Tab-separated table of C-alpha atoms in Angstrom:
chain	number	residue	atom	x	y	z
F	1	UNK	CA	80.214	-47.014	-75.430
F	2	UNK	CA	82.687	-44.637	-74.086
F	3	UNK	CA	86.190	-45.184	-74.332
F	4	UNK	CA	89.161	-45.085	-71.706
F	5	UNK	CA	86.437	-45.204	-68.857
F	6	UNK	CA	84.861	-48.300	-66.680
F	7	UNK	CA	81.534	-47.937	-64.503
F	8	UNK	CA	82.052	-48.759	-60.989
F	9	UNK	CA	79.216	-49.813	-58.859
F	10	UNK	CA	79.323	-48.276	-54.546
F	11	UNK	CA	80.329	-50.983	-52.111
F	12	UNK	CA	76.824	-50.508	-50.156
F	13	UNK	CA	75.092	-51.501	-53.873
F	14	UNK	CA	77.202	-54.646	-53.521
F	15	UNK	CA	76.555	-55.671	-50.259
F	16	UNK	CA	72.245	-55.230	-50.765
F	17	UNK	CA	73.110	-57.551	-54.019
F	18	UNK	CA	75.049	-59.844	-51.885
F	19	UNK	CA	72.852	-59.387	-49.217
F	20	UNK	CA	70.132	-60.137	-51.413
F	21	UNK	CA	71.428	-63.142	-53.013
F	22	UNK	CA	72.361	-65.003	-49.826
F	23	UNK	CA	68.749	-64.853	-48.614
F	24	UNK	CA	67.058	-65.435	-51.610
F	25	UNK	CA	69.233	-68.001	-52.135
F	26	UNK	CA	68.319	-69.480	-48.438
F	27	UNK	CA	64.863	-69.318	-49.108
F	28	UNK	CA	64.733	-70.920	-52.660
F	29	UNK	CA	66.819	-73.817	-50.899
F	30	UNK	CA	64.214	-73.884	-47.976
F	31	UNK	CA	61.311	-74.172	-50.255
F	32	UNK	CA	62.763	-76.815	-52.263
F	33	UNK	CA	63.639	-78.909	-49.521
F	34	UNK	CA	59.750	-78.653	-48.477
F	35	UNK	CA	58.834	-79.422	-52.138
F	36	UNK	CA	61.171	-82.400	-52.083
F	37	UNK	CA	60.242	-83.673	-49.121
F	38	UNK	CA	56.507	-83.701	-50.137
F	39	UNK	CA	57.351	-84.997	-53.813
F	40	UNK	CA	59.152	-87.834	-51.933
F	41	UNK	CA	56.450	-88.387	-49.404
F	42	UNK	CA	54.027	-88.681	-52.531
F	43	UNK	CA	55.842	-91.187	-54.282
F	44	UNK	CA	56.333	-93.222	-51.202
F	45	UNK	CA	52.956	-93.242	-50.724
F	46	UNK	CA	51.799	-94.415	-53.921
F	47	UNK	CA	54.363	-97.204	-54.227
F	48	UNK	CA	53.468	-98.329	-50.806
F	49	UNK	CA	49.967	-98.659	-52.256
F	50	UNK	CA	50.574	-100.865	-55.617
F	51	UNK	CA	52.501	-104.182	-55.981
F	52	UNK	CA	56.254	-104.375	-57.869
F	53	UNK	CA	54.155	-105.687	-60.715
F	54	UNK	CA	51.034	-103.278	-61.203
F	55	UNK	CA	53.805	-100.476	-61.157
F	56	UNK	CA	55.192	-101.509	-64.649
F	57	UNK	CA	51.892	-103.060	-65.969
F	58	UNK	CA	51.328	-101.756	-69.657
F	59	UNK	CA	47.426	-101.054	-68.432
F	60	UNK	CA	46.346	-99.969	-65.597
F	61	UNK	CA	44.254	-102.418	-63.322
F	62	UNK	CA	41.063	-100.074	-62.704
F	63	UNK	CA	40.484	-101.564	-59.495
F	64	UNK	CA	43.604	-100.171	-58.371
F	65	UNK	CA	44.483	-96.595	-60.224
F	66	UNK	CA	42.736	-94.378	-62.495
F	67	UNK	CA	46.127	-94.504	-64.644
F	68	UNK	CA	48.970	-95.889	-64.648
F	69	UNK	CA	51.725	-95.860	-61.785
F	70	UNK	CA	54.479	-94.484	-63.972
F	71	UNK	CA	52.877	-91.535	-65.446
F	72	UNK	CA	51.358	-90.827	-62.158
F	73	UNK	CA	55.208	-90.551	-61.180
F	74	UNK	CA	55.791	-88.614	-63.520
F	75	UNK	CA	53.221	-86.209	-63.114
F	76	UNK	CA	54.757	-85.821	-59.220
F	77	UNK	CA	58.296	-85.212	-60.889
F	78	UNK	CA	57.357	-82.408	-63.030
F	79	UNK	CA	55.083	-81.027	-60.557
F	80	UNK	CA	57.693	-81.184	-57.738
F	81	UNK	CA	60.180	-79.254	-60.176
F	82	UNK	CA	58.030	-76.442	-61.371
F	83	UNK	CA	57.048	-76.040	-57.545
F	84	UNK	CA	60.567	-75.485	-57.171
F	85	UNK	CA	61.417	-73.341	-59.717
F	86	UNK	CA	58.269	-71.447	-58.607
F	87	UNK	CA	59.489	-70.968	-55.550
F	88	UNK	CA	62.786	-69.845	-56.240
F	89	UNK	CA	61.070	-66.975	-58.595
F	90	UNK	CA	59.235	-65.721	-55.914
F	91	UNK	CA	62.128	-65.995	-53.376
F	92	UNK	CA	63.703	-64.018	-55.374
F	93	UNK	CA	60.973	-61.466	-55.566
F	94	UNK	CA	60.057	-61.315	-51.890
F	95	UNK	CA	63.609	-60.570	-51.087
F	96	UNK	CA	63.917	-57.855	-53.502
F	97	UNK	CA	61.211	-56.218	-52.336
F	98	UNK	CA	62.447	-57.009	-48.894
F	99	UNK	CA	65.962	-54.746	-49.302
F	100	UNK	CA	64.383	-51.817	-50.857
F	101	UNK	CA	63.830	-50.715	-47.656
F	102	UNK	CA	67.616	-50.621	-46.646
F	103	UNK	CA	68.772	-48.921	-50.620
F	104	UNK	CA	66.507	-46.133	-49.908
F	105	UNK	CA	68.247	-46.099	-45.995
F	106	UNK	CA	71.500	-46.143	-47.758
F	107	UNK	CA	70.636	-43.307	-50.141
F	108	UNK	CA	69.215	-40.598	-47.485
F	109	UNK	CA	72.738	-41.756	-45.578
F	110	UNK	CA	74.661	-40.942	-49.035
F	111	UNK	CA	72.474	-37.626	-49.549
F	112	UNK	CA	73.366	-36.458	-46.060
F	113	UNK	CA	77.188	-36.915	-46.497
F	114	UNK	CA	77.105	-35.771	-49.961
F	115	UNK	CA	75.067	-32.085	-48.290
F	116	UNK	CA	77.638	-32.546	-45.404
F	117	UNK	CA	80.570	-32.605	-47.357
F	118	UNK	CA	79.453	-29.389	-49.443
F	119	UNK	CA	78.768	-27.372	-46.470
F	120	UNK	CA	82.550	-28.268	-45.315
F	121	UNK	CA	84.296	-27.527	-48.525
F	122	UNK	CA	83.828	-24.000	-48.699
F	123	UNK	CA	85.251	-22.435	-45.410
F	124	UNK	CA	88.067	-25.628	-45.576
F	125	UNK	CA	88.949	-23.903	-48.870
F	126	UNK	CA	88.560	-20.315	-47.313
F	127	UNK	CA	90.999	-21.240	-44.714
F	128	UNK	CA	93.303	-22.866	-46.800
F	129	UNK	CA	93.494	-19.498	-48.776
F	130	UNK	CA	93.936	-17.444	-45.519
F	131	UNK	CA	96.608	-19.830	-44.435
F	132	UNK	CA	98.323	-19.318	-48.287
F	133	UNK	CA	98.377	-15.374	-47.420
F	134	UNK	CA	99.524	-15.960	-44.143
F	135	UNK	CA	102.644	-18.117	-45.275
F	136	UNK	CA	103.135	-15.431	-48.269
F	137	UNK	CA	103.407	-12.478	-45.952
F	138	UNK	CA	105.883	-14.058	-43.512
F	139	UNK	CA	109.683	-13.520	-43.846
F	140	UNK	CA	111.295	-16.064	-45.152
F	141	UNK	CA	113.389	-16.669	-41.540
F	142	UNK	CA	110.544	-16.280	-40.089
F	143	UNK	CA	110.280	-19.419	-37.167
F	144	UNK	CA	106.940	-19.812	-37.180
F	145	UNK	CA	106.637	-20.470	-41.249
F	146	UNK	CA	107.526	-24.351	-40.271
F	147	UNK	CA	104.272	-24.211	-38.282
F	148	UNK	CA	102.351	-22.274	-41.025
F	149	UNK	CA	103.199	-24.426	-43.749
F	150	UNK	CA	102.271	-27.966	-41.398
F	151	UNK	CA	98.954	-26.120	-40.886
F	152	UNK	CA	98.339	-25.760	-44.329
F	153	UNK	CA	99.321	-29.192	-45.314
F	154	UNK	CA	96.830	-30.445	-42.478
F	155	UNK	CA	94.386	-28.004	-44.689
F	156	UNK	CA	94.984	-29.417	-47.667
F	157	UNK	CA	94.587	-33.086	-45.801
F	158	UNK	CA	90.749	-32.286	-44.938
F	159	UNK	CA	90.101	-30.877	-48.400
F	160	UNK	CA	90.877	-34.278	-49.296
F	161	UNK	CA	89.014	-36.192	-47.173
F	162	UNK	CA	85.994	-33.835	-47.895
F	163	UNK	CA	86.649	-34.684	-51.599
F	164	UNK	CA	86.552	-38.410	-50.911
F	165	UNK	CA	83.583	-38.335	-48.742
F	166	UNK	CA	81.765	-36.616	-51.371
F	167	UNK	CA	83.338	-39.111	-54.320
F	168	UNK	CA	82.038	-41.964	-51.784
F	169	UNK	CA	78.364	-40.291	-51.809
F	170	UNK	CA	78.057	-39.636	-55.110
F	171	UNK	CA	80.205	-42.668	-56.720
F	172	UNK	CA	76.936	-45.087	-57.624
F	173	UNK	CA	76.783	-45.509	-61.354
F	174	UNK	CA	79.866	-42.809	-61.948
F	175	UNK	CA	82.115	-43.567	-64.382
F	176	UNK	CA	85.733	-43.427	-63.306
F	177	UNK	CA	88.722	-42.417	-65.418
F	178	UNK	CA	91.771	-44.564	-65.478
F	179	UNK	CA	94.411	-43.962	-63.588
F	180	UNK	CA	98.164	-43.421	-64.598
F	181	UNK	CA	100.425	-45.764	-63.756
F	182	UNK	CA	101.851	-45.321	-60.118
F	183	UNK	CA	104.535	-46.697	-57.690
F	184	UNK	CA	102.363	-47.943	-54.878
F	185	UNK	CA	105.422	-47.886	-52.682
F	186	UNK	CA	106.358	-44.593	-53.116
F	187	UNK	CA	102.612	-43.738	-51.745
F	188	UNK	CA	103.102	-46.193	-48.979
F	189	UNK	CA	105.868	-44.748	-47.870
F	190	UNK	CA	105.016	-40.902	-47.790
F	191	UNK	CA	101.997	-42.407	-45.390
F	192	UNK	CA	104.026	-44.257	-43.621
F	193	UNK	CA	106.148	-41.089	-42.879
F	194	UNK	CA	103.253	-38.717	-42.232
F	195	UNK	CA	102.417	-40.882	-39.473
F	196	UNK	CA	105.215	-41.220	-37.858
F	197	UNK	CA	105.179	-38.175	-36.648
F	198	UNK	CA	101.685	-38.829	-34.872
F	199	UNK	CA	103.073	-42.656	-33.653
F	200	UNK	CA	106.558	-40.922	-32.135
F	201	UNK	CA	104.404	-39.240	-29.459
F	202	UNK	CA	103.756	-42.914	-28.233
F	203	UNK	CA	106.702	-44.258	-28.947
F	204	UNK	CA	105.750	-46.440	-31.617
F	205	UNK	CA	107.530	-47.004	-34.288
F	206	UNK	CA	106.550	-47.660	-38.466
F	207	UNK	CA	108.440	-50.345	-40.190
F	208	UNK	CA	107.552	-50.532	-44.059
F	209	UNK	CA	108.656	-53.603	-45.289
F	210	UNK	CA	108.332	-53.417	-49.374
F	211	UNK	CA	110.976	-55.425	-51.316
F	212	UNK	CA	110.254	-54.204	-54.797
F	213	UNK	CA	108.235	-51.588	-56.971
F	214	UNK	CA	104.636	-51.925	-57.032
F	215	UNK	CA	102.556	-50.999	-60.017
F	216	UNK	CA	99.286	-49.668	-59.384
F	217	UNK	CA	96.310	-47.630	-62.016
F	218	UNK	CA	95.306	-46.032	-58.779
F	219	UNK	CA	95.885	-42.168	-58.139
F	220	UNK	CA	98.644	-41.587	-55.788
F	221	UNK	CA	96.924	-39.180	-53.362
F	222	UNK	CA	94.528	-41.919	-53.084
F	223	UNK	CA	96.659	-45.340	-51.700
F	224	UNK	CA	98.118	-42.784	-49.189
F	225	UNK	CA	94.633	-41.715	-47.984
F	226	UNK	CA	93.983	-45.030	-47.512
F	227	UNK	CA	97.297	-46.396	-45.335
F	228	UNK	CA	97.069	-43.203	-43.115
F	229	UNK	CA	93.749	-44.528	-42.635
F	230	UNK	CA	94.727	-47.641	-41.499
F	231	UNK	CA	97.828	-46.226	-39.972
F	232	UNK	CA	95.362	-44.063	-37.662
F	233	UNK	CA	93.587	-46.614	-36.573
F	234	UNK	CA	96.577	-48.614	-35.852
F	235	UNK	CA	98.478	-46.352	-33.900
F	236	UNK	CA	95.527	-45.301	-31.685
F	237	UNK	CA	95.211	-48.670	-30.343
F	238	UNK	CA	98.830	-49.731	-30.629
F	239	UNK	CA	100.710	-50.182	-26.931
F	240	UNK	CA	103.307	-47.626	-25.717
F	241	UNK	CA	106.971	-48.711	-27.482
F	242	UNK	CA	105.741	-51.017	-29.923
F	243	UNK	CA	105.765	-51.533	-33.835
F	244	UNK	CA	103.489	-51.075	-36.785
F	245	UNK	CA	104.549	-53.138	-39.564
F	246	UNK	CA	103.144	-52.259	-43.389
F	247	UNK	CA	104.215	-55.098	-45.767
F	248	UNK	CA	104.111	-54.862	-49.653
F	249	UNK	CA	103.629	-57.752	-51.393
F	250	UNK	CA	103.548	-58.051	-55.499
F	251	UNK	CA	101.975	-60.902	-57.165
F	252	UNK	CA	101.008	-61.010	-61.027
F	253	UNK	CA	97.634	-59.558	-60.619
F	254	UNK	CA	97.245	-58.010	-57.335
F	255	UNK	CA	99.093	-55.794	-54.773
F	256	UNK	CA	98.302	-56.244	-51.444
F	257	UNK	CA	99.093	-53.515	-48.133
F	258	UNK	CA	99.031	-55.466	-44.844
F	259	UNK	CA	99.290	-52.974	-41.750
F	260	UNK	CA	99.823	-55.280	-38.383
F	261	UNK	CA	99.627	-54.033	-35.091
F	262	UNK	CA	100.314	-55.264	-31.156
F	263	UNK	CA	97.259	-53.654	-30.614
F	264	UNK	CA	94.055	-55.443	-28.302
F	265	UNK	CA	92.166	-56.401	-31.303
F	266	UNK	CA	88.949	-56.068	-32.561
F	267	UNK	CA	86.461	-56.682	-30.005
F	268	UNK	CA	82.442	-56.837	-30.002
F	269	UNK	CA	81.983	-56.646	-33.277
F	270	UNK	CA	82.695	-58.683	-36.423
F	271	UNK	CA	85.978	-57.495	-37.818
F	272	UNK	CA	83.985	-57.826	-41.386
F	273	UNK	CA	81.518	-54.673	-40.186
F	274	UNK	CA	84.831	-52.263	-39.009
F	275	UNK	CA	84.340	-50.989	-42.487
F	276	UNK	CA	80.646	-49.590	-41.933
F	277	UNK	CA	80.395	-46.465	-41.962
F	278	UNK	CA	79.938	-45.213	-38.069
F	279	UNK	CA	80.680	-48.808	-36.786
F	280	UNK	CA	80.729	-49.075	-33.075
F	281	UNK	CA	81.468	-52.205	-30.656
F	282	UNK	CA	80.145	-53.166	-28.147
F	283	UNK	CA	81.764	-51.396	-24.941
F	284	UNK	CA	84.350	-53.681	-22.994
F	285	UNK	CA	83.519	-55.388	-19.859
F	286	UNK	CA	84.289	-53.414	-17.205
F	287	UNK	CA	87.832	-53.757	-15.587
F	288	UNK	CA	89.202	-55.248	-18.992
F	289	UNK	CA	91.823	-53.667	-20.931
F	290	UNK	CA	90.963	-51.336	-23.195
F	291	UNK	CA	89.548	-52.425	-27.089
F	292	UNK	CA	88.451	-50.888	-30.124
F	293	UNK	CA	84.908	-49.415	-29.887
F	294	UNK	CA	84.530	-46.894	-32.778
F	295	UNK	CA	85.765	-47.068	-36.018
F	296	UNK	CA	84.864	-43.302	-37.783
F	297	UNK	CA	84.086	-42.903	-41.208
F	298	UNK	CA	88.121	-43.973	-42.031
F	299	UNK	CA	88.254	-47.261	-42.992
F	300	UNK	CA	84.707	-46.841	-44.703
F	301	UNK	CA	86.508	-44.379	-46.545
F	302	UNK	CA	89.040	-47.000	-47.631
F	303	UNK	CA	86.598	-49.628	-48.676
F	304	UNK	CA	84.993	-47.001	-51.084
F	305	UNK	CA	88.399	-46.303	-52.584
F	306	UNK	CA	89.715	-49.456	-52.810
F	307	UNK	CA	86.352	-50.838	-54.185
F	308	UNK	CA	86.355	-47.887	-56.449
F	309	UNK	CA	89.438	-48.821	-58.175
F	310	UNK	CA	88.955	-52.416	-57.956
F	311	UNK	CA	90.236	-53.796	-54.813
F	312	UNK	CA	89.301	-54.897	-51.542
F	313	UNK	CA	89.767	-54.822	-48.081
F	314	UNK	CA	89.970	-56.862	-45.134
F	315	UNK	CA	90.569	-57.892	-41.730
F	316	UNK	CA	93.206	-60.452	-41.441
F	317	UNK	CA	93.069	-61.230	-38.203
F	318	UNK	CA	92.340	-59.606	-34.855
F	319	UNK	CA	93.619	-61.086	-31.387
F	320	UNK	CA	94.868	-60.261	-28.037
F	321	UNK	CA	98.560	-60.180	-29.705
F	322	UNK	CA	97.006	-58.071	-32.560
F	323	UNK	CA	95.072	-56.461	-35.562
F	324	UNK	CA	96.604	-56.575	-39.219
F	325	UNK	CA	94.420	-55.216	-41.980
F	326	UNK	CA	94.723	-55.875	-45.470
F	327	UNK	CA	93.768	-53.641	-48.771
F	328	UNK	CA	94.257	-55.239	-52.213
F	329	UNK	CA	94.745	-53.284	-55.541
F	330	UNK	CA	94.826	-54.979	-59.300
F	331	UNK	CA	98.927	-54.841	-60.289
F	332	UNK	CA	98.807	-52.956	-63.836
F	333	UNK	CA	101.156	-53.850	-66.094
F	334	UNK	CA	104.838	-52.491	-66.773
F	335	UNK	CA	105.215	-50.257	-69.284
């Protein structure tokens, strides 16, 4: 077994397994509660038919049963319980069979980001090196070198997300090395400040609220992906001059992001499903105030990273006053 590496199963292979054991589960209870009820229906019905006294009798009276009462009983009992564990196996069965269908979905989906994401990395990475001559061959005073160098850090950005998509696609049954040790903070922060660029254009403002150092085994590049993920999605639906908080907080195993917004809130659709990939809501009513309706491949993107390395992520809560997300990370331990 190899060393200094852990296998990591794809968040869509753990939802079909969950999927799969809720309604196998459901249908092993059903059919138990069917075989119970019958089992109970039989032994009602023989004890209604024999007295308190033939049912303990050490022979059976032949003008009543064949044999006696209590091993009659007892035949019901263990019949009644292999009917249920028989139904359970084939529960189990019927709904395996039943999700194939949706793996093999979720693999042609995989395949066609996977393709996808190899057709984009080569002219991403052509323009990044046309944008590297570019900067190279302008004077040093040069005003629009500012520009040239944003454009190429917005390059470099896409690469990224290219990179992830095609990690995502192709992460089922990859083994994944572990990470150095990081400062989640630090990561927080340089998202939070890439953003706030974006936000100032609507007057919204970023507060990061993170008391204390946060040790992480998750690549740096990667937690900031993720909160200018959530940052996005924040700030699109956030109200003109209002605040986005992201709050740090340690505990002894976990770290946990929480980005809160005075944004509408998650509407027609069940905040679990936001981090689908493609998820839409249904449109709101007309004359209402405007909601969130489609979600991108972004917080998808999150789920597989955070799920990659461990983690998880979730939906707080969503109201009229607001939406704050949450993404948890194992805490690794100090040096």
């Amino acid at each position: 077994m190899t060393r200094g590496k852990r296998f990591v199963t794809d968040s869509d292979t753990l939802a079909i397994r969950r999927a799969s054991r809720l309604v196998g589960t459901r249908i092993a209870i059903a059919c138990a509660v069917v075989v119970v009820v019958v089992i109970v229906a039989v032994f009602v019905y023989i004890l209604s038919e024999i007295s308190p006294g033939e049912l303990f009798e050490p022979v059976p009276d032949t003008d009543n049963l064949q044999v006696s009462a209590v091993k009659l009983l007892r035949a019901a009992a263990v019949l009644g319980v292999a009917l249920i564990v028989l139904a359970g196996v084939l529960s189990w069965q019927v709904t395996h069979r039943a999700v194939q269908p949706l793996g093999e979905v979720l693999r042609i989906q995989r395949s066609f980001v996977a393709d996808a994401s190899h057709e984009l990395r080569t002219p991403l990475a052509v323009l990044d090196a046309r944008l590297q001559i570019l900067q190279r061959t302008l004077p040093a005073d040069d005003p629009s070198s500012s520009v040239v160098a944003a454009l190429r850090s917005d390059a470099k950005d896409l690469i990224h997300i290219v990179n992830d998509l095609l990690e995502s696609a192709e992460i089922g049954g990859a083994a994944v090395q572990d990470a150095v040790v990081v400062d989640l903070v630090a990561a927080v922060a340089a998202a939070a400040q890439s953003m706030a660029l974006i936000a100032v254009d609507k007057h919204v403002i970023i507060e990061l609220d993170a008391p204390q150092p946060a040790p992480v085994r998750v690549p740096a590049s990667s937690i900031t992906r993720c909160v200018v993920a959530l940052l996005d999605n924040a700030v699109r639906f956030a109200p003109r001059d209002s605040a986005i908080t992201v709050a740090v907080a340690v505990t002894k195993k976990t770290v946990a992001v929480t980005v809160r917004d005075q944004g509408p809130g998650i509407q027609g659709i069940d905040p679990a499903r936001i981090f689908d990939r493609f998820a839409h809501s249904a449109p709101p009513d007309a004359g209402g105030d405007e909601s969130r309706t489609g979600f991108g491949i972004g917080l998808s993107l999150v789920r597989e990273i955070v799920v990659r390395y461990g983690g998880s992520v979730h939906v707080v809560d969503s109201t009229a006053a607001g939406t704050a997300i949450c993404l948890t990370v194992p805490r690794a331990k100090s040096a």
